[in-house]
Amino acid sequence: MRSIPFARRAALAALLATGLTGQALAQPRNLTIALSTNVNTLDPHNTTTIGTDLSVISHIHLALLVRGPDMKLQPQLATAWRAVDDTTWRFTLRSGVTFSNGEALDAEAVKWNFERVMNPANNARVRPWFALVSEVSVISPTEIEVKTRSPYPALADQLSTFFLLPPRWTQSNNPANAAVGAGPYELRQFTSGDRAVLQARAGWTGDRPAFDNVTFRVIPEAGARIAALMAGEVDLITGVPPSEMRRIDQSGRARSGHVDSIRSVFVKYNLLTPPFRDSRPLRQALNAAVDREAIRDAIWNGIGSVSTCQVLTPAYFGYNESLRAPTYDPARARRLLQEAGVRPGQLTIEFEVPVGPYLLAQEVTQAVAAQLEEVGVRTRIVEMEFGAWMNKYLRAPTMGQMAYLSQAWPTLDADGLLALFESGSPYAYWNDEPFTALLRQARQTTDANRRRTLYAQATQRMCEEAPVLFLFTQPVTYATSNRVTWQARGDDWVRAGDIAPR
């Protein structure tokens, strides 16, 4: 029998004394998160989709600020920020921050990112977020000043979704499918439609991540996500059908839960084309034809709130507390259809439903369509993969006559979410100058009370004009494996930093 050298015996004894072995020390801490839709791009300037694209991106890249699970802004690259005056913001940055390739993430790099987004030639998806920015100035390597053409009270909030790329690397690489960042994780694999695999970055100077490896798997079908959770293949799933929550809880393998979200669910009308263009009675008729509470109770097991004739939820600054949900009144719906010149059975509407990201969207769509049929309006339901539908909705743009949609805005400010309906926005499919004028007036002031008054008028106008069929506030339903706990949040972010090993 060969003897073990003294130094090796001492090291082995120390490991055994603490109950550890080399194998245990080397055991990586892994986390797997299931996503309901594809990650379409890793370029943070060309996506506004928080629940997938930006959630993955936020592990790789830094923003000036981030929003925590408590919905409050927290410092990230910026250590301090303030409004110098109505049109000037100043940000102080952490010093010595670098991207994983060694490039400095300093004030010059931040300025370059602003300019990349603001350059019309780049056609950045997030460019409308910064339409009011007129100038970005470097004060020092750790201080930057942002000037706006008019007051932009929500700028700091909006910057929580503005992630920063390395200038030199980006100029010779495609950040849509590759990544070099300054965040806590590095990209190890990205296969669109399948997964993104991240590994904790050796050069990260912040707090050590709780997990060494984070994998985001794309599993569009809810049943398949639940099966993967039960099999121990994933640790967190969202979009859990409420009818499955009890089964998950009783399995002994996982736990389910739900929280209120900031996301509003509605059926969007295309007001640029018939039959909804110039026909307010038709739009109002469809709002009167739908029994929201019955649909919520039957399909979501009573989870979630009925929309109060506005797309804002109570979490937003500018929420109009005086508005009430449209009354379910089939008789009124039929009278309004008659006023709109629509005879029973005469009208068939193309009804698009993107598949994947929205809780039981297909089931809710079928229920809405059935209730419209009861008042004499037929529909032709067209199901589409979410990414393909987004391209049709925003890039073509050729959205159908109406579509099932859910929207939120990370600033939790009325200006962000209501701006999706502003004349000229590619999201709007509605040109209403009185509504748009109210939004633009609200942007001209930092007076909070004045802004609330203007948003109350804008939401009242939107309720009356009914550019959408108002439905619900969508809940966040989720389940976790027994290996982890999650600080569940209602703003769509899915981040490893909010998850802890049990």
Coordinates of C-alpha atoms in Angstrom, one line a residue:
M1 CA 0.0 0.0 0.0
R2 CA 1.5 3.3 -1.1
S3 CA 1.7 6.0 1.6
I4 CA 0.1 9.4 1.2
P5 CA 2.5 12.4 1.6
F6 CA 2.1 14.4 4.7
A7 CA 0.9 17.6 2.9
R8 CA -1.8 15.7 1.1
R9 CA -2.9 13.9 4.2
A10 CA -3.2 17.2 6.0
A11 CA -5.3 18.7 3.2
L12 CA -7.5 15.7 3.1
A13 CA -8.0 15.8 6.9
A14 CA -9.0 19.4 6.7
L15 CA -11.6 18.7 4.1
L16 CA -13.0 15.7 6.0
A17 CA -13.1 17.8 9.2
T18 CA -15.4 20.3 7.6
G19 CA -17.6 17.7 6.0
L20 CA -16.5 18.6 2.5
T21 CA -14.8 16.7 -0.3
G22 CA -13.3 18.0 -3.5
Q23 CA -16.4 16.8 -5.4
A24 CA -18.7 18.8 -3.1
L25 CA -16.5 21.9 -3.4
A26 CA -16.7 21.7 -7.1
Q27 CA -20.4 21.2 -7.3
P28 CA -21.8 24.1 -9.3
R29 CA -25.0 25.9 -8.3
N30 CA -27.4 25.6 -11.3
L31 CA -30.7 27.3 -12.0
T32 CA -33.0 26.7 -14.9
I33 CA -35.9 29.0 -15.8
A34 CA -38.6 28.1 -18.3
L35 CA -39.8 30.9 -20.6
S36 CA -43.1 30.7 -22.4
T37 CA -41.9 32.5 -25.6
N38 CA -38.7 32.7 -27.6
V39 CA -35.8 35.0 -26.8
N40 CA -35.7 36.9 -30.1
T41 CA -32.7 39.1 -29.7
L42 CA -29.8 39.8 -27.3
D43 CA -29.5 43.4 -28.5
P44 CA -31.0 45.5 -25.6
H45 CA -31.6 48.4 -28.0
N46 CA -33.8 46.4 -30.3
T47 CA -36.3 44.9 -28.0
T48 CA -39.0 46.1 -25.5
T49 CA -40.0 42.6 -24.4
I50 CA -39.2 42.4 -20.7
G51 CA -40.4 38.9 -19.8
T52 CA -38.0 37.2 -22.2
D53 CA -35.4 39.3 -24.2
L54 CA -34.7 41.9 -21.6
S55 CA -34.8 39.5 -18.7
V56 CA -32.0 37.4 -20.2
I57 CA -30.1 40.6 -21.3
S58 CA -30.2 42.0 -17.8
H59 CA -28.0 39.2 -16.5
I60 CA -25.3 40.0 -19.1
H61 CA -25.4 43.8 -19.4
L62 CA -25.7 46.6 -16.9
A63 CA -28.2 49.5 -16.8
L64 CA -27.7 52.8 -15.1
L65 CA -30.6 51.9 -12.7
V66 CA -32.7 48.8 -12.1
R67 CA -36.1 48.2 -10.5
G68 CA -36.1 45.8 -7.5
P69 CA -38.9 43.3 -6.6
D70 CA -40.4 46.1 -4.4
M71 CA -40.8 48.2 -7.7
K72 CA -38.4 50.8 -6.4
L73 CA -35.4 52.1 -8.4
Q74 CA -32.0 50.9 -7.3
P75 CA -28.5 52.0 -8.3
Q76 CA -26.6 49.8 -10.7
L77 CA -24.0 51.5 -12.8
A78 CA -25.2 54.9 -11.5
T79 CA -24.6 55.5 -7.8
A80 CA -26.6 58.7 -7.7
W81 CA -29.0 60.6 -10.0
R82 CA -30.9 63.9 -9.8
A83 CA -32.9 66.4 -11.8
V84 CA -30.8 69.5 -12.0
D85 CA -33.7 71.4 -13.5
D86 CA -36.8 70.6 -15.5
T87 CA -34.8 69.5 -18.6
T88 CA -31.5 68.3 -17.2
W89 CA -30.5 65.1 -15.4
R90 CA -27.1 64.2 -14.0
F91 CA -25.9 60.7 -13.2
T92 CA -22.8 59.7 -11.2
L93 CA -21.3 56.4 -12.2
R94 CA -19.3 53.7 -10.4
S95 CA -15.6 54.0 -11.3
G96 CA -13.5 51.2 -12.7
V97 CA -16.3 49.2 -14.3
T98 CA -15.3 47.2 -17.3
F99 CA -16.9 44.9 -19.8
S100 CA -15.8 41.3 -19.9
N101 CA -13.5 42.1 -22.9
G102 CA -11.7 44.8 -20.9
E103 CA -13.4 47.9 -22.4
A104 CA -14.2 50.6 -19.9
L105 CA -17.9 51.2 -19.0
D106 CA -17.4 54.9 -18.3
A107 CA -19.3 58.1 -19.1
E108 CA -18.0 58.0 -22.7
A109 CA -19.4 54.5 -23.2
V110 CA -22.7 55.5 -21.8
K111 CA -22.9 58.5 -24.1
W112 CA -22.1 56.2 -27.1
N113 CA -25.0 54.0 -26.1
F114 CA -27.4 56.9 -26.0
E115 CA -26.1 58.0 -29.5
R116 CA -26.5 54.6 -30.9
V117 CA -30.2 54.5 -29.9
M118 CA -30.9 58.1 -30.9
N119 CA -29.3 57.7 -34.4
P120 CA -32.3 57.3 -36.8
A121 CA -30.1 55.3 -39.2
N122 CA -30.0 52.5 -36.6
N123 CA -33.8 52.2 -36.3
A124 CA -33.5 51.1 -32.7
R125 CA -36.6 49.6 -31.3
V126 CA -36.2 51.6 -28.0
R127 CA -35.6 54.9 -29.8
P128 CA -39.1 56.3 -29.0
W129 CA -38.2 56.0 -25.3
F130 CA -35.5 58.7 -25.8
A131 CA -37.2 60.9 -28.4
L132 CA -37.1 63.9 -25.9
V133 CA -33.4 63.6 -25.3
S134 CA -31.6 66.4 -27.0
E135 CA -28.0 66.2 -25.8
V136 CA -25.8 63.8 -23.7
S137 CA -22.6 65.4 -22.3
V138 CA -19.7 63.8 -20.5
I139 CA -18.8 65.8 -17.4
S140 CA -16.1 63.4 -16.2
P141 CA -15.3 59.7 -16.6
T142 CA -17.8 59.1 -13.8
E143 CA -20.4 61.8 -14.5
I144 CA -22.8 62.3 -17.3
E145 CA -25.5 64.9 -18.1
V146 CA -28.6 64.2 -20.1
K147 CA -30.6 67.2 -21.5
T148 CA -34.2 66.9 -22.8
R149 CA -36.2 69.1 -25.2
S150 CA -38.9 69.4 -22.6
P151 CA -39.5 67.9 -19.1
Y152 CA -39.2 64.2 -18.9
P153 CA -40.2 63.3 -15.3
A154 CA -40.0 59.5 -16.0
L155 CA -36.5 59.5 -17.5
A156 CA -34.8 57.8 -14.6
D157 CA -37.5 55.2 -14.5
Q158 CA -37.1 54.5 -18.2
L159 CA -33.4 54.1 -17.8
S160 CA -34.0 50.9 -15.8
T161 CA -34.7 49.2 -19.1
F162 CA -31.7 50.8 -21.0
F163 CA -28.8 48.3 -21.0
L164 CA -25.3 49.3 -22.1
L165 CA -23.2 47.7 -24.8
P166 CA -19.4 47.9 -25.3
P167 CA -18.8 50.4 -28.1
R168 CA -15.7 48.9 -29.7
W169 CA -17.0 45.3 -29.6
T170 CA -20.4 46.3 -30.9
Q171 CA -19.0 48.0 -33.9
S172 CA -17.5 44.7 -35.2
N173 CA -20.0 42.2 -33.8
N174 CA -23.7 41.5 -34.0
P175 CA -25.2 42.0 -30.5
A176 CA -28.5 40.3 -31.6
N177 CA -27.0 36.8 -31.2
A178 CA -23.7 37.3 -29.3
A179 CA -22.9 39.3 -26.1
V180 CA -20.1 40.9 -24.3
G181 CA -21.3 42.7 -21.2
A182 CA -20.4 44.2 -17.8
G183 CA -23.0 42.3 -15.8
P184 CA -22.7 39.3 -13.4
Y185 CA -23.0 36.7 -16.1
E186 CA -21.4 35.8 -19.4
L187 CA -23.2 34.2 -22.4
R188 CA -22.1 30.6 -23.0
Q189 CA -24.8 29.5 -25.5
F190 CA -27.6 31.1 -27.3
T191 CA -29.9 29.0 -29.5
S192 CA -32.9 30.9 -30.6
G193 CA -36.1 29.0 -30.0
D194 CA -34.4 26.7 -27.5
R195 CA -32.2 28.2 -24.8
A196 CA -29.7 30.7 -23.5
V197 CA -27.0 29.5 -21.1
L198 CA -25.2 31.9 -18.8
Q199 CA -22.2 31.4 -16.5
A200 CA -21.2 33.6 -13.6
R201 CA -18.5 36.1 -14.8
A202 CA -15.0 35.7 -13.2
G203 CA -14.4 39.5 -13.4
W204 CA -17.6 40.6 -11.8
T205 CA -16.9 43.0 -8.9
G206 CA -20.3 43.0 -7.4
D207 CA -21.9 40.6 -5.0
R208 CA -21.3 37.0 -5.9
P209 CA -24.4 35.5 -7.8
A210 CA -26.3 32.9 -5.9
F211 CA -26.0 30.6 -9.0
D212 CA -23.0 29.7 -11.0
N213 CA -24.9 28.7 -14.1
V214 CA -28.3 30.0 -15.3
T215 CA -30.2 28.4 -18.2
F216 CA -33.3 29.9 -19.8
R217 CA -35.2 27.2 -21.7
V218 CA -38.0 28.1 -24.1
I219 CA -41.0 25.9 -23.4
P220 CA -44.1 27.5 -25.0
E221 CA -46.8 25.1 -23.9
A222 CA -48.0 25.4 -20.3
G223 CA -48.4 21.7 -19.8
A224 CA -44.9 21.0 -21.0
R225 CA -43.5 23.7 -18.5
I226 CA -45.4 22.0 -15.7
A227 CA -44.1 18.6 -16.7
A228 CA -40.5 19.9 -16.8
L229 CA -41.0 21.4 -13.3
M230 CA -42.4 18.2 -11.9
A231 CA -39.6 16.2 -13.4
G232 CA -37.0 18.4 -11.7
E233 CA -35.7 19.8 -15.1
V234 CA -36.6 23.4 -14.3
D235 CA -36.8 25.5 -11.2
L236 CA -39.2 28.4 -12.1
I237 CA -42.1 28.5 -14.5
T238 CA -44.6 31.3 -15.1
G239 CA -48.0 31.4 -16.8
V240 CA -49.3 28.6 -14.8
P241 CA -53.0 27.9 -15.5
P242 CA -54.8 28.5 -12.2
S243 CA -56.6 25.2 -12.6
E244 CA -53.2 23.4 -12.2
M245 CA -52.0 25.3 -9.1
R246 CA -53.6 22.9 -6.6
R247 CA -52.1 19.8 -8.4
I248 CA -48.6 21.4 -8.2
D249 CA -49.0 22.2 -4.5
Q250 CA -50.1 18.7 -3.7
S251 CA -47.2 17.1 -5.6
G252 CA -44.7 17.7 -2.9
R253 CA -42.2 18.6 -5.6
A254 CA -43.0 22.3 -6.2
R255 CA -45.0 25.2 -5.0
S256 CA -47.3 27.6 -6.9
G257 CA -48.4 31.2 -6.3
H258 CA -49.7 34.4 -7.8
V259 CA -49.2 38.1 -7.5
D260 CA -50.9 41.1 -9.0
S261 CA -49.2 42.4 -12.1
I262 CA -48.9 45.8 -13.8
R263 CA -50.0 44.2 -17.1
S264 CA -53.3 45.1 -18.7
V265 CA -55.1 42.6 -21.0
F266 CA -57.4 43.9 -23.7
V267 CA -58.6 43.2 -27.3
K268 CA -56.9 45.8 -29.5
Y269 CA -58.9 47.3 -32.4
N270 CA -57.2 48.4 -35.6
L271 CA -58.7 51.9 -35.9
L272 CA -56.8 52.6 -39.1
T273 CA -59.1 50.3 -41.2
P274 CA -62.7 49.3 -41.3
P275 CA -64.8 48.3 -39.5
F276 CA -63.5 50.1 -36.4
R277 CA -62.3 53.3 -38.0
D278 CA -64.8 56.1 -37.4
S279 CA -67.3 53.8 -35.6
R280 CA -67.3 54.5 -31.9
P281 CA -70.7 52.8 -31.5
L282 CA -69.2 49.5 -32.8
R283 CA -66.3 49.7 -30.4
Q284 CA -68.5 50.5 -27.5
A285 CA -70.9 47.7 -28.4
L286 CA -68.2 45.1 -28.2
N287 CA -67.3 46.5 -24.7
A288 CA -70.9 46.1 -23.6
A289 CA -71.1 42.6 -25.0
V290 CA -68.5 40.9 -22.8
D291 CA -69.0 39.6 -19.3
R292 CA -65.5 40.1 -17.9
E293 CA -66.2 38.7 -14.4
A294 CA -67.7 35.5 -15.8
I295 CA -64.7 34.9 -18.1
R296 CA -62.2 35.7 -15.3
D297 CA -64.0 33.4 -12.8
A298 CA -64.4 30.5 -15.3
I299 CA -60.9 30.6 -16.9
W300 CA -58.6 32.2 -14.3
N301 CA -60.4 30.8 -11.2
G302 CA -61.2 34.3 -10.0
I303 CA -57.6 35.4 -10.0
G304 CA -57.0 38.9 -11.4
S305 CA -59.0 42.1 -11.5
V306 CA -61.4 43.5 -14.1
S307 CA -60.1 46.6 -16.0
T308 CA -61.7 49.8 -15.0
C309 CA -62.2 51.1 -18.5
Q310 CA -58.5 52.0 -18.7
V311 CA -55.2 50.2 -19.5
L312 CA -53.5 51.6 -16.4
T313 CA -53.5 49.5 -13.3
P314 CA -53.4 50.9 -9.7
A315 CA -49.6 50.5 -9.7
Y316 CA -49.2 53.4 -12.2
F317 CA -48.8 57.1 -11.5
G318 CA -51.8 58.6 -13.3
Y319 CA -54.2 55.8 -12.6
N320 CA -57.8 57.2 -12.8
E321 CA -59.6 56.1 -9.7
S322 CA -62.9 57.6 -10.9
L323 CA -63.3 55.2 -13.8
R324 CA -65.4 52.0 -13.5
A325 CA -65.4 48.8 -15.5
P326 CA -67.8 48.7 -18.6
T327 CA -71.1 47.2 -17.7
Y328 CA -72.0 43.9 -19.2
D329 CA -75.2 44.8 -21.1
P330 CA -76.0 42.6 -24.2
A331 CA -79.2 44.6 -24.9
R332 CA -77.2 47.9 -25.0
A333 CA -74.6 46.1 -27.2
R334 CA -77.3 45.3 -29.7
R335 CA -78.7 48.8 -29.7
L336 CA -75.2 50.2 -30.3
L337 CA -74.6 47.7 -33.2
Q338 CA -77.9 48.9 -34.7
E339 CA -76.6 52.5 -34.4
A340 CA -73.4 51.5 -36.1
G341 CA -75.4 50.1 -39.0
V342 CA -74.4 46.5 -38.2
R343 CA -77.2 43.8 -38.6
P344 CA -77.0 40.5 -36.7
G345 CA -74.7 38.1 -38.5
Q346 CA -73.6 40.7 -41.0
L347 CA -70.1 41.4 -39.6
T348 CA -67.2 38.9 -39.3
I349 CA -64.1 40.3 -37.7
E350 CA -60.6 38.8 -38.0
F351 CA -59.4 38.2 -34.4
E352 CA -55.7 37.5 -34.0
V353 CA -54.3 35.8 -30.9
P354 CA -50.5 35.5 -30.3
V355 CA -49.7 32.1 -28.7
G356 CA -47.4 31.7 -25.8
P357 CA -46.8 34.8 -23.6
Y358 CA -50.3 35.6 -22.2
L359 CA -52.0 33.5 -19.5
L360 CA -54.7 31.3 -21.2
A361 CA -55.0 33.7 -24.1
Q362 CA -56.5 31.2 -26.4
E363 CA -59.2 30.2 -23.9
V364 CA -60.0 33.9 -23.1
T365 CA -60.2 34.7 -26.8
Q366 CA -62.7 31.8 -27.4
A367 CA -64.8 33.1 -24.5
V368 CA -64.8 36.6 -25.8
A369 CA -65.6 35.4 -29.3
A370 CA -68.6 33.4 -28.0
Q371 CA -70.0 36.4 -26.2
L372 CA -69.7 38.6 -29.3
E373 CA -71.5 35.9 -31.3
E374 CA -74.4 36.1 -28.8
V375 CA -75.0 39.8 -29.9
G376 CA -74.6 39.0 -33.6
V377 CA -70.9 39.7 -34.3
R378 CA -68.9 36.8 -35.8
T379 CA -65.2 36.4 -35.5
R380 CA -62.5 34.5 -37.4
I381 CA -59.8 33.5 -34.9
V382 CA -56.2 33.5 -36.2
E383 CA -53.6 32.0 -33.9
M384 CA -50.0 33.1 -34.5
E385 CA -46.6 32.4 -32.9
F386 CA -45.7 35.4 -30.7
G387 CA -42.6 36.5 -32.5
A388 CA -44.3 36.3 -35.9
W389 CA -47.3 38.2 -34.6
M390 CA -45.0 41.0 -33.1
N391 CA -43.4 41.4 -36.5
K392 CA -46.8 41.7 -38.1
Y393 CA -48.0 44.1 -35.4
L394 CA -44.9 46.4 -35.3
R395 CA -42.7 45.9 -38.3
A396 CA -45.1 45.3 -41.2
P397 CA -47.3 46.9 -39.7
T398 CA -50.4 44.9 -40.6
M399 CA -52.2 44.0 -37.5
G400 CA -55.6 42.4 -38.1
Q401 CA -58.9 44.0 -37.4
M402 CA -58.5 43.1 -33.7
A403 CA -56.1 41.2 -31.6
Y404 CA -55.7 39.8 -28.1
L405 CA -52.9 41.8 -26.4
S406 CA -51.4 42.5 -23.0
Q407 CA -49.2 45.5 -22.3
A408 CA -47.3 47.0 -19.4
W409 CA -44.7 49.8 -19.0
P410 CA -41.7 49.4 -16.7
T411 CA -41.6 53.1 -15.6
L412 CA -45.0 52.6 -13.8
D413 CA -45.8 56.0 -15.2
A414 CA -48.9 56.7 -17.2
D415 CA -46.9 58.5 -19.9
G416 CA -45.1 55.3 -20.9
L417 CA -48.2 53.0 -21.2
L418 CA -50.5 55.6 -22.6
A419 CA -47.9 56.6 -25.2
L420 CA -48.4 53.2 -26.9
F421 CA -51.8 54.7 -28.0
E422 CA -50.4 58.1 -29.0
S423 CA -50.9 59.3 -32.6
G424 CA -47.8 58.3 -34.7
S425 CA -46.7 55.5 -32.4
P426 CA -46.3 52.2 -34.3
Y427 CA -48.1 50.5 -31.4
A428 CA -51.2 52.7 -31.6
Y429 CA -53.3 51.8 -34.6
W430 CA -55.3 54.9 -33.5
N431 CA -55.0 58.5 -34.4
D432 CA -56.9 60.6 -31.8
E433 CA -55.6 64.2 -31.6
P434 CA -57.5 65.2 -28.4
F435 CA -56.0 62.2 -26.5
T436 CA -52.5 62.8 -27.9
A437 CA -52.7 66.5 -27.1
L438 CA -53.4 65.6 -23.4
L439 CA -50.4 63.3 -23.3
R440 CA -48.1 65.9 -24.8
Q441 CA -49.3 68.6 -22.3
A442 CA -48.6 66.2 -19.5
R443 CA -45.0 65.9 -20.7
Q444 CA -44.5 69.7 -20.6
T445 CA -44.6 69.9 -16.8
T446 CA -43.0 68.3 -13.8
D447 CA -45.9 69.3 -11.6
A448 CA -47.3 66.0 -10.3
N449 CA -50.8 67.3 -9.7
R450 CA -51.0 68.9 -13.1
R451 CA -49.9 65.6 -14.7
R452 CA -52.5 63.6 -12.7
T453 CA -55.2 66.0 -14.0
L454 CA -54.1 65.6 -17.6
Y455 CA -53.9 61.8 -17.3
A456 CA -57.3 61.7 -15.8
Q457 CA -58.7 63.5 -18.8
A458 CA -56.7 61.3 -21.2
T459 CA -58.0 58.1 -19.6
Q460 CA -61.5 59.4 -19.6
R461 CA -61.2 60.2 -23.3
M462 CA -59.8 56.7 -24.0
C463 CA -62.7 55.1 -22.0
E464 CA -65.2 57.0 -24.1
E465 CA -63.6 56.4 -27.4
A466 CA -62.9 52.7 -26.7
P467 CA -59.9 52.0 -28.9
V468 CA -59.7 48.6 -27.2
L469 CA -62.1 46.1 -25.6
F470 CA -61.1 46.5 -22.0
L471 CA -60.7 43.1 -20.1
F472 CA -58.5 42.5 -17.1
T473 CA -55.3 43.1 -15.1
Q474 CA -53.4 39.9 -15.7
P475 CA -52.0 38.1 -12.7
V476 CA -48.6 36.6 -12.5
T477 CA -49.0 32.9 -11.9
Y478 CA -45.9 30.9 -11.2
A479 CA -44.5 27.8 -9.6
T480 CA -41.0 27.0 -8.2
S481 CA -39.2 23.8 -7.5
N482 CA -38.5 22.9 -3.9
R483 CA -34.8 23.8 -4.5
V484 CA -35.4 27.5 -4.7
T485 CA -37.5 30.5 -3.6
W486 CA -38.5 33.4 -5.7
Q487 CA -39.4 37.0 -4.8
A488 CA -42.3 37.1 -7.2
R489 CA -42.9 40.4 -8.9
G490 CA -45.6 41.8 -11.1
D491 CA -43.6 43.7 -13.7
D492 CA -42.5 40.8 -15.9
W493 CA -38.8 40.7 -15.0
V494 CA -37.5 37.2 -14.4
R495 CA -34.1 37.5 -12.8
A496 CA -31.8 35.0 -11.1
G497 CA -31.0 37.8 -8.6
D498 CA -34.5 37.5 -7.2
I499 CA -34.2 33.7 -6.7
A500 CA -32.4 32.0 -3.8
P501 CA -31.4 28.4 -3.2
R502 CA -33.4 26.7 -0.5

